[in-house]
mmCIF file of C-alpha atoms in Angstrom:
data_model
loop_
_atom_site.group_PDB
_atom_site.id
_atom_site.type_symbol
_atom_site.label_atom_id
_atom_site.label_comp_id
_atom_site.label_asym_id
_atom_site.label_seq_id
_atom_site.Cartn_x
_atom_site.Cartn_y
_atom_site.Cartn_z
ATOM 1 C CA MET A 1 -83.675 1.407 66.626
ATOM 2 C CA THR A 2 -85.257 0.811 62.740
ATOM 3 C CA THR A 3 -82.206 0.807 60.330
ATOM 4 C CA PRO A 4 -82.667 3.643 57.956
ATOM 5 C CA TYR A 5 -84.302 2.569 54.336
ATOM 6 C CA VAL A 6 -83.207 4.992 51.765
ATOM 7 C CA ILE A 7 -85.023 4.982 48.488
ATOM 8 C CA GLY A 8 -83.059 6.603 45.055
ATOM 9 C CA ILE A 9 -84.410 7.347 41.338
ATOM 10 C CA GLY A 10 -81.940 8.280 38.861
ATOM 11 C CA ASN A 11 -80.466 6.776 34.515
ATOM 12 C CA ALA A 12 -80.168 3.162 35.544
ATOM 13 C CA VAL A 13 -76.313 3.290 33.183
ATOM 14 C CA MET A 14 -73.426 0.769 33.094
ATOM 15 C CA ASP A 15 -70.465 2.853 33.406
ATOM 16 C CA VAL A 16 -67.490 1.471 30.510
ATOM 17 C CA ILE A 17 -64.014 2.910 32.375
ATOM 18 C CA ALA A 18 -62.193 2.950 30.476
ATOM 19 C CA PRO A 19 -58.256 4.455 31.278
ATOM 20 C CA THR A 20 -55.990 6.142 28.392
ATOM 21 C CA ASP A 21 -54.494 8.876 27.287
ATOM 22 C CA GLU A 22 -54.393 12.404 26.045
ATOM 23 C CA ALA A 23 -53.357 11.168 22.564
ATOM 24 C CA ARG A 24 -55.759 9.024 22.013
ATOM 25 C CA LEU A 25 -58.820 11.003 23.590
ATOM 26 C CA GLN A 26 -58.177 13.564 20.518
ATOM 27 C CA ALA A 27 -57.653 10.562 17.778
ATOM 28 C CA LEU A 28 -61.376 9.431 19.377
ATOM 29 C CA GLY A 29 -62.877 13.379 19.343
ATOM 30 C CA VAL A 30 -63.567 13.145 22.422
ATOM 31 C CA GLN A 31 -63.696 16.404 25.067
ATOM 32 C CA LYS A 32 -61.983 16.254 28.022
ATOM 33 C CA GLY A 33 -63.650 16.640 31.293
ATOM 34 C CA ILE A 34 -66.848 17.069 30.175
ATOM 35 C CA MET A 35 -69.682 14.975 30.654
ATOM 36 C CA GLN A 36 -71.344 14.682 26.641
ATOM 37 C CA LEU A 37 -74.851 12.494 25.900
ATOM 38 C CA ILE A 38 -73.894 10.759 22.175
ATOM 39 C CA GLU A 39 -76.120 8.484 19.618
ATOM 40 C CA ARG A 40 -76.094 5.250 19.485
ATOM 41 C CA GLU A 41 -73.511 4.540 16.687
ATOM 42 C CA ARG A 42 -71.408 6.741 19.039
ATOM 43 C CA SER A 43 -71.325 4.964 21.411
ATOM 44 C CA GLU A 44 -71.360 1.715 19.968
ATOM 45 C CA TYR A 45 -68.120 3.030 17.668
ATOM 46 C CA LEU A 46 -65.699 4.154 21.312
ATOM 47 C CA MET A 47 -67.018 0.997 23.498
ATOM 48 C CA ALA A 48 -65.482 -1.193 20.003
ATOM 49 C CA ALA A 49 -62.692 2.248 19.460
ATOM 50 C CA GLN A 50 -62.143 1.521 23.906
ATOM 51 C CA ALA A 51 -62.232 -2.326 23.683
ATOM 52 C CA ASP A 52 -59.195 -2.241 21.279
ATOM 53 C CA ASP A 53 -57.033 0.106 23.466
ATOM 54 C CA HIS A 54 -54.010 -2.016 24.890
ATOM 55 C CA GLY A 55 -51.355 0.670 25.242
ATOM 56 C CA PRO A 56 -48.204 0.010 27.063
ATOM 57 C CA GLY A 57 -48.775 -0.695 30.415
ATOM 58 C CA ARG A 58 -52.611 0.218 30.277
ATOM 59 C CA ALA A 59 -55.262 -1.519 32.802
ATOM 60 C CA GLN A 60 -58.543 -2.859 30.560
ATOM 61 C CA SER A 61 -61.882 -0.964 31.145
ATOM 62 C CA ARG A 62 -63.949 -2.242 34.233
ATOM 63 C CA LEU A 63 -67.622 -2.233 33.622
ATOM 64 C CA VAL A 64 -69.964 -0.772 37.142
ATOM 65 C CA PRO A 65 -73.521 -0.241 37.209
ATOM 66 C CA GLY A 66 -73.338 3.379 36.979
ATOM 67 C CA GLY A 67 -75.348 6.691 37.324
ATOM 68 C CA SER A 68 -74.679 8.756 39.921
ATOM 69 C CA VAL A 69 -78.029 8.099 41.700
ATOM 70 C CA ALA A 70 -77.222 4.686 41.378
ATOM 71 C CA ASN A 71 -73.693 5.547 42.838
ATOM 72 C CA THR A 72 -74.514 7.765 45.449
ATOM 73 C CA LEU A 73 -76.876 4.765 46.602
ATOM 74 C CA ALA A 74 -74.502 2.260 47.037
ATOM 75 C CA GLY A 75 -72.231 4.238 49.046
ATOM 76 C CA ILE A 76 -75.370 4.801 51.109
ATOM 77 C CA GLY A 77 -75.440 0.479 51.082
ATOM 78 C CA MET A 78 -71.693 -0.045 51.736
ATOM 79 C CA LEU A 79 -72.504 2.615 54.818
ATOM 80 C CA GLY A 80 -75.182 -0.377 56.101
ATOM 81 C CA LEU A 81 -78.382 1.342 55.816
ATOM 82 C CA LYS A 82 -81.152 -0.191 53.767
ATOM 83 C CA THR A 83 -81.483 1.151 49.686
ATOM 84 C CA ALA A 84 -83.199 0.131 46.239
ATOM 85 C CA PHE A 85 -82.859 2.116 43.313
ATOM 86 C CA ILE A 86 -85.949 2.628 41.170
ATOM 87 C CA GLY A 87 -84.285 2.471 37.103
ATOM 88 C CA ARG A 88 -85.251 1.474 34.205
ATOM 89 C CA VAL A 89 -82.865 -1.282 31.527
ATOM 90 C CA ALA A 90 -83.851 -3.159 28.721
ATOM 91 C CA ASP A 91 -83.763 -7.070 28.994
ATOM 92 C CA ASP A 92 -80.570 -7.697 27.498
ATOM 93 C CA PRO A 93 -77.019 -8.553 28.333
ATOM 94 C CA LEU A 94 -75.452 -4.900 29.430
ATOM 95 C CA GLY A 95 -78.866 -4.415 31.827
ATOM 96 C CA LEU A 96 -80.284 -8.010 33.272
ATOM 97 C CA SER A 97 -75.861 -7.480 34.473
ATOM 98 C CA TYR A 98 -76.893 -3.862 35.475
ATOM 99 C CA ALA A 99 -79.593 -5.263 37.831
ATOM 100 C CA GLU A 100 -77.950 -8.177 39.191
ATOM 101 C CA GLN A 101 -74.882 -6.337 40.198
ATOM 102 C CA THR A 102 -76.852 -4.070 41.971
ATOM 103 C CA GLU A 103 -78.860 -6.444 43.435
ATOM 104 C CA GLY A 104 -75.250 -8.171 44.265
ATOM 105 C CA ALA A 105 -73.886 -4.844 46.274
ATOM 106 C CA GLY A 106 -76.678 -5.409 48.061
ATOM 107 C CA THR A 107 -79.251 -2.373 46.569
ATOM 108 C CA VAL A 108 -82.884 -3.955 45.378
ATOM 109 C CA PHE A 109 -83.609 -2.766 42.055
ATOM 110 C CA VAL A 110 -87.041 -2.875 42.619
ATOM 111 C CA ASN A 111 -88.189 -2.815 38.208
ATOM 112 C CA PRO A 112 -87.381 -5.959 36.296
ATOM 113 C CA PRO A 113 -85.658 -5.198 33.544
ATOM 114 C CA VAL A 114 -88.033 -4.471 30.276
ATOM 115 C CA ALA A 115 -88.629 -7.017 27.299
ATOM 116 C CA GLY A 116 -88.970 -6.643 23.993
ATOM 117 C CA GLU A 117 -87.876 -2.154 24.399
ATOM 118 C CA GLN A 118 -86.339 -1.192 21.252
ATOM 119 C CA LEU A 119 -83.656 1.071 22.961
ATOM 120 C CA PRO A 120 -80.878 -0.423 24.486
ATOM 121 C CA THR A 121 -79.669 -0.538 28.306
ATOM 122 C CA SER A 122 -78.201 2.813 28.735
ATOM 123 C CA ARG A 123 -74.122 3.161 29.219
ATOM 124 C CA SER A 124 -71.093 5.981 29.869
ATOM 125 C CA ILE A 125 -67.969 5.639 28.195
ATOM 126 C CA ILE A 126 -66.116 7.695 30.572
ATOM 127 C CA PHE A 127 -62.287 7.906 29.615
ATOM 128 C CA VAL A 128 -59.823 8.468 32.203
ATOM 129 C CA THR A 129 -56.242 10.499 31.738
ATOM 130 C CA PRO A 130 -53.556 10.684 33.948
ATOM 131 C CA ASP A 131 -54.185 13.540 35.997
ATOM 132 C CA GLY A 132 -58.108 12.071 36.884
ATOM 133 C CA GLU A 133 -59.665 13.658 34.595
ATOM 134 C CA ARG A 134 -63.228 11.815 33.289
ATOM 135 C CA SER A 135 -64.369 12.627 30.107
ATOM 136 C CA MET A 136 -67.671 11.002 29.998
ATOM 137 C CA ASN A 137 -69.445 10.239 26.191
ATOM 138 C CA THR A 138 -73.635 9.071 27.959
ATOM 139 C CA TYR A 139 -75.874 7.361 24.685
ATOM 140 C CA LEU A 140 -79.044 7.447 27.691
ATOM 141 C CA GLY A 141 -81.303 4.706 26.438
ATOM 142 C CA ILE A 142 -83.781 2.982 28.302
ATOM 143 C CA SER A 143 -82.998 5.092 30.921
ATOM 144 C CA ALA A 144 -84.618 8.849 29.683
ATOM 145 C CA GLU A 145 -88.003 7.162 29.180
ATOM 146 C CA LEU A 146 -88.922 6.635 33.438
ATOM 147 C CA GLY A 147 -91.936 7.697 34.266
ATOM 148 C CA PRO A 148 -94.359 7.803 36.546
ATOM 149 C CA ASP A 149 -95.314 4.351 35.795
ATOM 150 C CA ASP A 150 -92.568 3.386 37.031
ATOM 151 C CA VAL A 151 -93.509 4.689 40.497
ATOM 152 C CA ASN A 152 -94.647 2.090 43.059
ATOM 153 C CA PRO A 153 -96.360 4.366 45.806
ATOM 154 C CA ALA A 154 -96.363 0.969 48.029
ATOM 155 C CA VAL A 155 -92.782 1.282 47.763
ATOM 156 C CA PHE A 156 -91.978 3.707 49.964
ATOM 157 C CA GLN A 157 -93.345 2.684 52.627
ATOM 158 C CA GLY A 158 -90.712 2.269 55.336
ATOM 159 C CA ALA A 159 -88.352 4.442 53.381
ATOM 160 C CA GLY A 160 -87.424 7.734 55.546
ATOM 161 C CA TRP A 161 -85.356 8.905 52.339
ATOM 162 C CA LEU A 162 -85.404 9.591 49.020
ATOM 163 C CA PHE A 163 -82.809 11.170 46.668
ATOM 164 C CA LEU A 164 -83.452 12.083 43.163
ATOM 165 C CA GLU A 165 -80.693 12.533 40.104
ATOM 166 C CA GLY A 166 -81.549 16.189 38.449
ATOM 167 C CA TYR A 167 -80.711 15.092 34.835
ATOM 168 C CA LEU A 168 -83.866 12.862 34.393
ATOM 169 C CA PHE A 169 -85.230 16.637 34.629
ATOM 170 C CA ASP A 170 -84.391 16.353 30.641
ATOM 171 C CA LYS A 171 -87.884 14.829 29.854
ATOM 172 C CA PRO A 172 -90.920 15.380 31.203
ATOM 173 C CA LYS A 173 -92.392 11.614 32.156
ATOM 174 C CA GLY A 174 -89.067 11.934 34.840
ATOM 175 C CA LYS A 175 -90.603 15.659 36.284
ATOM 176 C CA GLU A 176 -93.717 13.355 36.969
ATOM 177 C CA ALA A 177 -92.562 10.882 38.351
ATOM 178 C CA PHE A 178 -90.467 13.294 40.619
ATOM 179 C CA LEU A 179 -93.046 14.930 41.664
ATOM 180 C CA LYS A 180 -95.238 10.885 41.739
ATOM 181 C CA ALA A 181 -92.404 9.602 44.134
ATOM 182 C CA ALA A 182 -91.699 13.418 46.270
ATOM 183 C CA ASP A 183 -96.158 12.766 47.205
ATOM 184 C CA ALA A 184 -94.900 9.132 48.063
ATOM 185 C CA CYS A 185 -92.665 9.618 50.740
ATOM 186 C CA HIS A 186 -93.774 12.473 52.784
ATOM 187 C CA ALA A 187 -96.992 10.090 52.920
ATOM 188 C CA ALA A 188 -95.005 7.991 54.092
ATOM 189 C CA GLY A 189 -93.586 9.908 56.062
ATOM 190 C CA GLY A 190 -89.652 10.484 54.740
ATOM 191 C CA ARG A 191 -88.289 13.309 53.253
ATOM 192 C CA ALA A 192 -87.143 14.018 49.850
ATOM 193 C CA GLY A 193 -83.786 15.845 47.839
ATOM 194 C CA ILE A 194 -82.060 16.190 44.842
ATOM 195 C CA ALA A 195 -79.077 17.105 43.491
ATOM 196 C CA LEU A 196 -79.271 19.133 41.491
ATOM 197 C CA SER A 197 -76.902 17.207 38.468
ATOM 198 C CA ASP A 198 -75.220 19.909 35.592
ATOM 199 C CA PRO A 199 -75.137 23.819 34.902
ATOM 200 C CA PHE A 200 -76.649 23.006 31.986
ATOM 201 C CA CYS A 201 -79.077 21.190 33.561
ATOM 202 C CA VAL A 202 -80.559 23.931 35.188
ATOM 203 C CA ASP A 203 -80.454 26.392 32.055
ATOM 204 C CA ARG A 204 -82.955 24.431 30.664
ATOM 205 C CA HIS A 205 -85.072 23.620 32.733
ATOM 206 C CA ARG A 206 -84.757 26.681 35.515
ATOM 207 C CA GLU A 207 -87.916 27.229 36.386
ATOM 208 C CA ASP A 208 -89.549 23.630 36.557
ATOM 209 C CA PHE A 209 -86.052 22.976 39.253
ATOM 210 C CA ARG A 210 -87.096 26.953 41.018
ATOM 211 C CA ARG A 211 -90.319 25.299 41.674
ATOM 212 C CA LEU A 212 -89.372 21.754 43.024
ATOM 213 C CA VAL A 213 -86.606 23.084 44.952
ATOM 214 C CA ALA A 214 -89.596 26.102 46.421
ATOM 215 C CA GLY A 215 -92.005 23.271 46.342
ATOM 216 C CA PRO A 216 -91.995 19.086 47.716
ATOM 217 C CA MET A 217 -87.508 18.709 47.956
ATOM 218 C CA ASP A 218 -86.600 18.955 51.472
ATOM 219 C CA TYR A 219 -82.873 19.048 50.963
ATOM 220 C CA VAL A 220 -81.119 19.617 48.010
ATOM 221 C CA ILE A 221 -77.935 19.856 47.202
ATOM 222 C CA GLY A 222 -75.685 20.975 44.186
ATOM 223 C CA ASN A 223 -72.391 22.960 43.280
ATOM 224 C CA GLN A 224 -71.327 26.383 42.968
ATOM 225 C CA GLN A 225 -72.298 26.765 39.073
ATOM 226 C CA GLU A 226 -76.103 25.065 39.492
ATOM 227 C CA TRP A 227 -76.241 27.239 41.964
ATOM 228 C CA THR A 228 -75.714 30.321 40.758
ATOM 229 C CA ALA A 229 -77.266 28.791 37.022
ATOM 230 C CA LEU A 230 -80.903 28.609 39.121
ATOM 231 C CA TYR A 231 -81.058 31.849 40.892
ATOM 232 C CA GLN A 232 -79.016 34.071 37.745
ATOM 233 C CA THR A 233 -77.530 35.326 39.801
ATOM 234 C CA ASP A 234 -72.834 35.641 39.698
ATOM 235 C CA THR A 235 -72.544 35.996 43.517
ATOM 236 C CA LEU A 236 -72.957 32.715 45.684
ATOM 237 C CA ASP A 237 -74.367 34.012 48.691
ATOM 238 C CA GLU A 238 -77.125 36.144 47.170
ATOM 239 C CA ALA A 239 -78.169 32.627 45.193
ATOM 240 C CA LEU A 240 -77.688 30.886 48.142
ATOM 241 C CA SER A 241 -79.834 33.228 50.400
ATOM 242 C CA GLN A 242 -82.903 32.823 47.861
ATOM 243 C CA ALA A 243 -82.515 28.959 48.603
ATOM 244 C CA VAL A 244 -82.362 28.864 51.924
ATOM 245 C CA ALA A 245 -85.559 30.810 51.568
ATOM 246 C CA ASP A 246 -87.321 28.357 49.863
ATOM 247 C CA CYS A 247 -85.568 25.020 50.803
ATOM 248 C CA GLY A 248 -85.169 24.396 54.501
ATOM 249 C CA THR A 249 -81.827 22.343 53.980
ATOM 250 C CA VAL A 250 -78.774 23.497 51.172
ATOM 251 C CA ILE A 251 -75.738 21.837 50.379
ATOM 252 C CA CYS A 252 -73.145 23.078 48.076
ATOM 253 C CA THR A 253 -70.424 22.288 47.051
ATOM 254 C CA ARG A 254 -67.418 24.296 45.759
ATOM 255 C CA SER A 255 -64.069 22.553 44.057
ATOM 256 C CA GLY A 256 -61.708 22.377 46.823
ATOM 257 C CA GLN A 257 -62.591 24.650 48.772
ATOM 258 C CA ASP A 258 -64.640 23.968 52.121
ATOM 259 C CA ALA A 259 -68.876 22.974 51.357
ATOM 260 C CA ILE A 260 -71.671 24.575 52.931
ATOM 261 C CA LEU A 261 -73.660 23.681 54.545
ATOM 262 C CA ILE A 262 -77.439 25.488 56.127
ATOM 263 C CA ARG A 263 -80.784 24.310 57.743
ATOM 264 C CA ASP A 264 -82.961 25.813 59.745
ATOM 265 C CA GLY A 265 -81.012 28.604 59.637
ATOM 266 C CA GLU A 266 -77.853 26.982 60.934
ATOM 267 C CA ARG A 267 -74.523 27.916 58.941
ATOM 268 C CA ILE A 268 -71.641 25.201 58.706
ATOM 269 C CA SER A 269 -68.596 24.214 56.336
ATOM 270 C CA ALA A 270 -66.778 20.658 55.945
ATOM 271 C CA PRO A 271 -63.337 21.206 55.491
ATOM 272 C CA VAL A 272 -62.521 19.125 52.101
ATOM 273 C CA ASN A 273 -59.695 16.679 52.758
ATOM 274 C CA PRO A 274 -57.024 16.966 50.418
ATOM 275 C CA VAL A 275 -56.239 14.650 47.706
ATOM 276 C CA VAL A 276 -54.614 13.544 45.154
ATOM 277 C CA PRO A 277 -56.840 12.666 42.675
ATOM 278 C CA VAL A 278 -56.469 9.380 40.758
ATOM 279 C CA ASP A 279 -60.357 9.596 39.033
ATOM 280 C CA ALA A 280 -62.259 12.208 39.973
ATOM 281 C CA THR A 281 -65.376 9.640 38.588
ATOM 282 C CA GLY A 282 -68.346 9.873 41.523
ATOM 283 C CA ALA A 283 -66.773 12.663 44.361
ATOM 284 C CA GLY A 284 -70.397 14.775 43.695
ATOM 285 C CA ASP A 285 -71.908 10.989 43.999
ATOM 286 C CA GLN A 286 -70.176 10.322 47.657
ATOM 287 C CA PHE A 287 -70.238 13.405 49.015
ATOM 288 C CA ALA A 288 -74.166 12.881 48.640
ATOM 289 C CA ALA A 289 -73.969 9.252 49.970
ATOM 290 C CA GLY A 290 -71.879 10.468 52.683
ATOM 291 C CA LEU A 291 -74.278 13.529 53.241
ATOM 292 C CA ILE A 292 -77.248 11.222 53.333
ATOM 293 C CA TYR A 293 -75.937 8.776 55.949
ATOM 294 C CA GLY A 294 -75.578 11.257 58.177
ATOM 295 C CA LEU A 295 -78.588 13.027 58.155
ATOM 296 C CA ALA A 296 -80.456 10.073 57.882
ATOM 297 C CA THR A 297 -79.118 8.513 60.706
ATOM 298 C CA GLY A 298 -79.519 11.531 62.293
ATOM 299 C CA ALA A 299 -76.100 13.074 62.951
ATOM 300 C CA PRO A 300 -76.358 17.118 63.322
ATOM 301 C CA LEU A 301 -75.219 18.627 59.969
ATOM 302 C CA GLU A 302 -71.855 19.625 60.676
ATOM 303 C CA VAL A 303 -70.831 15.822 60.715
ATOM 304 C CA ALA A 304 -72.559 15.307 58.469
ATOM 305 C CA GLY A 305 -71.332 17.704 56.393
ATOM 306 C CA ARG A 306 -67.438 16.178 57.027
ATOM 307 C CA MET A 307 -68.682 12.980 55.783
ATOM 308 C CA ALA A 308 -69.972 13.676 52.979
ATOM 309 C CA CYS A 309 -66.507 15.723 52.101
ATOM 310 C CA MET A 310 -63.999 12.367 53.713
ATOM 311 C CA ALA A 311 -66.917 10.096 51.453
ATOM 312 C CA ALA A 312 -65.793 12.336 47.834
ATOM 313 C CA ALA A 313 -61.969 12.186 49.244
ATOM 314 C CA GLU A 314 -62.012 8.563 49.463
ATOM 315 C CA VAL A 315 -63.614 7.611 45.914
ATOM 316 C CA ILE A 316 -61.165 10.285 44.234
ATOM 317 C CA GLY A 317 -58.343 8.417 45.117
ATOM 318 C CA HIS A 318 -58.951 5.412 43.131
ATOM 319 C CA VAL A 319 -60.602 4.619 39.910
ATOM 320 C CA GLY A 320 -64.392 4.100 39.837
ATOM 321 C CA PRO A 321 -67.027 5.720 40.831
ATOM 322 C CA ARG A 322 -68.121 3.914 44.165
ATOM 323 C CA PRO A 323 -65.775 3.427 47.444
ATOM 324 C CA GLU A 324 -63.719 0.644 47.986
ATOM 325 C CA ARG A 325 -62.869 0.498 51.963
ATOM 326 C CA ASP A 326 -65.037 0.783 55.080
ATOM 327 C CA LEU A 327 -65.931 4.383 55.729
ATOM 328 C CA ARG A 328 -67.065 4.283 58.521
ATOM 329 C CA THR A 329 -63.751 2.659 59.880
ATOM 330 C CA ASP A 330 -62.858 6.342 58.944
ATOM 331 C CA PHE A 331 -65.371 7.378 60.705
ATOM 332 C CA ARG A 332 -64.737 6.478 64.020
ATOM 333 C CA ALA A 333 -61.241 7.392 63.813
ATOM 334 C CA ALA A 334 -62.530 11.045 63.033
ATOM 335 C CA ARG A 335 -64.807 10.170 65.993
ATOM 336 C CA LEU A 336 -67.707 10.958 64.034
ATOM 337 C CA ILE A 337 -69.838 8.038 65.157
#
């Protein structure tokens, strides 16, 4: 059997993961528990601040290639599937490191770093407090400039699955890139999907998201807040009933509760794995990784859902947005593979 091949498109963001405490967050003026977009000057200030933060017993910061879809692809690759990432980085130290580390981890970095670009490589300074809560400060830089010219249809030959990141919907060029990629994926016989990413992102681009879900998307992942925002209802069941009328495969995560998966009239619940969170970074990204791995390998919907929940549980048990152990061992123990 041919190994499934998954292509992702998203923001190429270098993660700077910085353990800290509540007092330090307040001193830096960082709002706890949210993803906040910041300007270049603010990002440079926070980079310098975390580099100087050496509190008693505090671990040093870690530099990890990130971005939601990039994290998902890393998880899928660790599960044994072929992966490729379409993202945009500058030809600067962060960008060169991002591309090199991505390739070194087994994911093809499709487009070379861009030379002569005024915008630098994107970065997210993620402050993690002892309760595992993440406070993300993201400067989008060059990654937000990704457009249709970055999407080469030839890359999709042999690709069975495409995964998109809702955050890139913030610019018209990103929307054009998504539509071009979905067309190329379908022309190659693959299936295209998206993560809604953020309820505020959904609010900003509701009509475009609705057209995307009802059009070229074969599967869509969102949490409860994102689905209700998309369909402007307070009732999750109402939102999901509208979603399944638009899209063949609908996935809904609910913090601390069973995930809901609906495909072609089949509806199942996947139990979450209770874990004391060390760092919530990457939970949604690895949920998507487990899910897409299951779907791409032809697992029943219930099995794919359980894989997704197990992958999410693994990543919140340690610092960092990517798995640290071979999840296939866990899947075998649970008799999922």
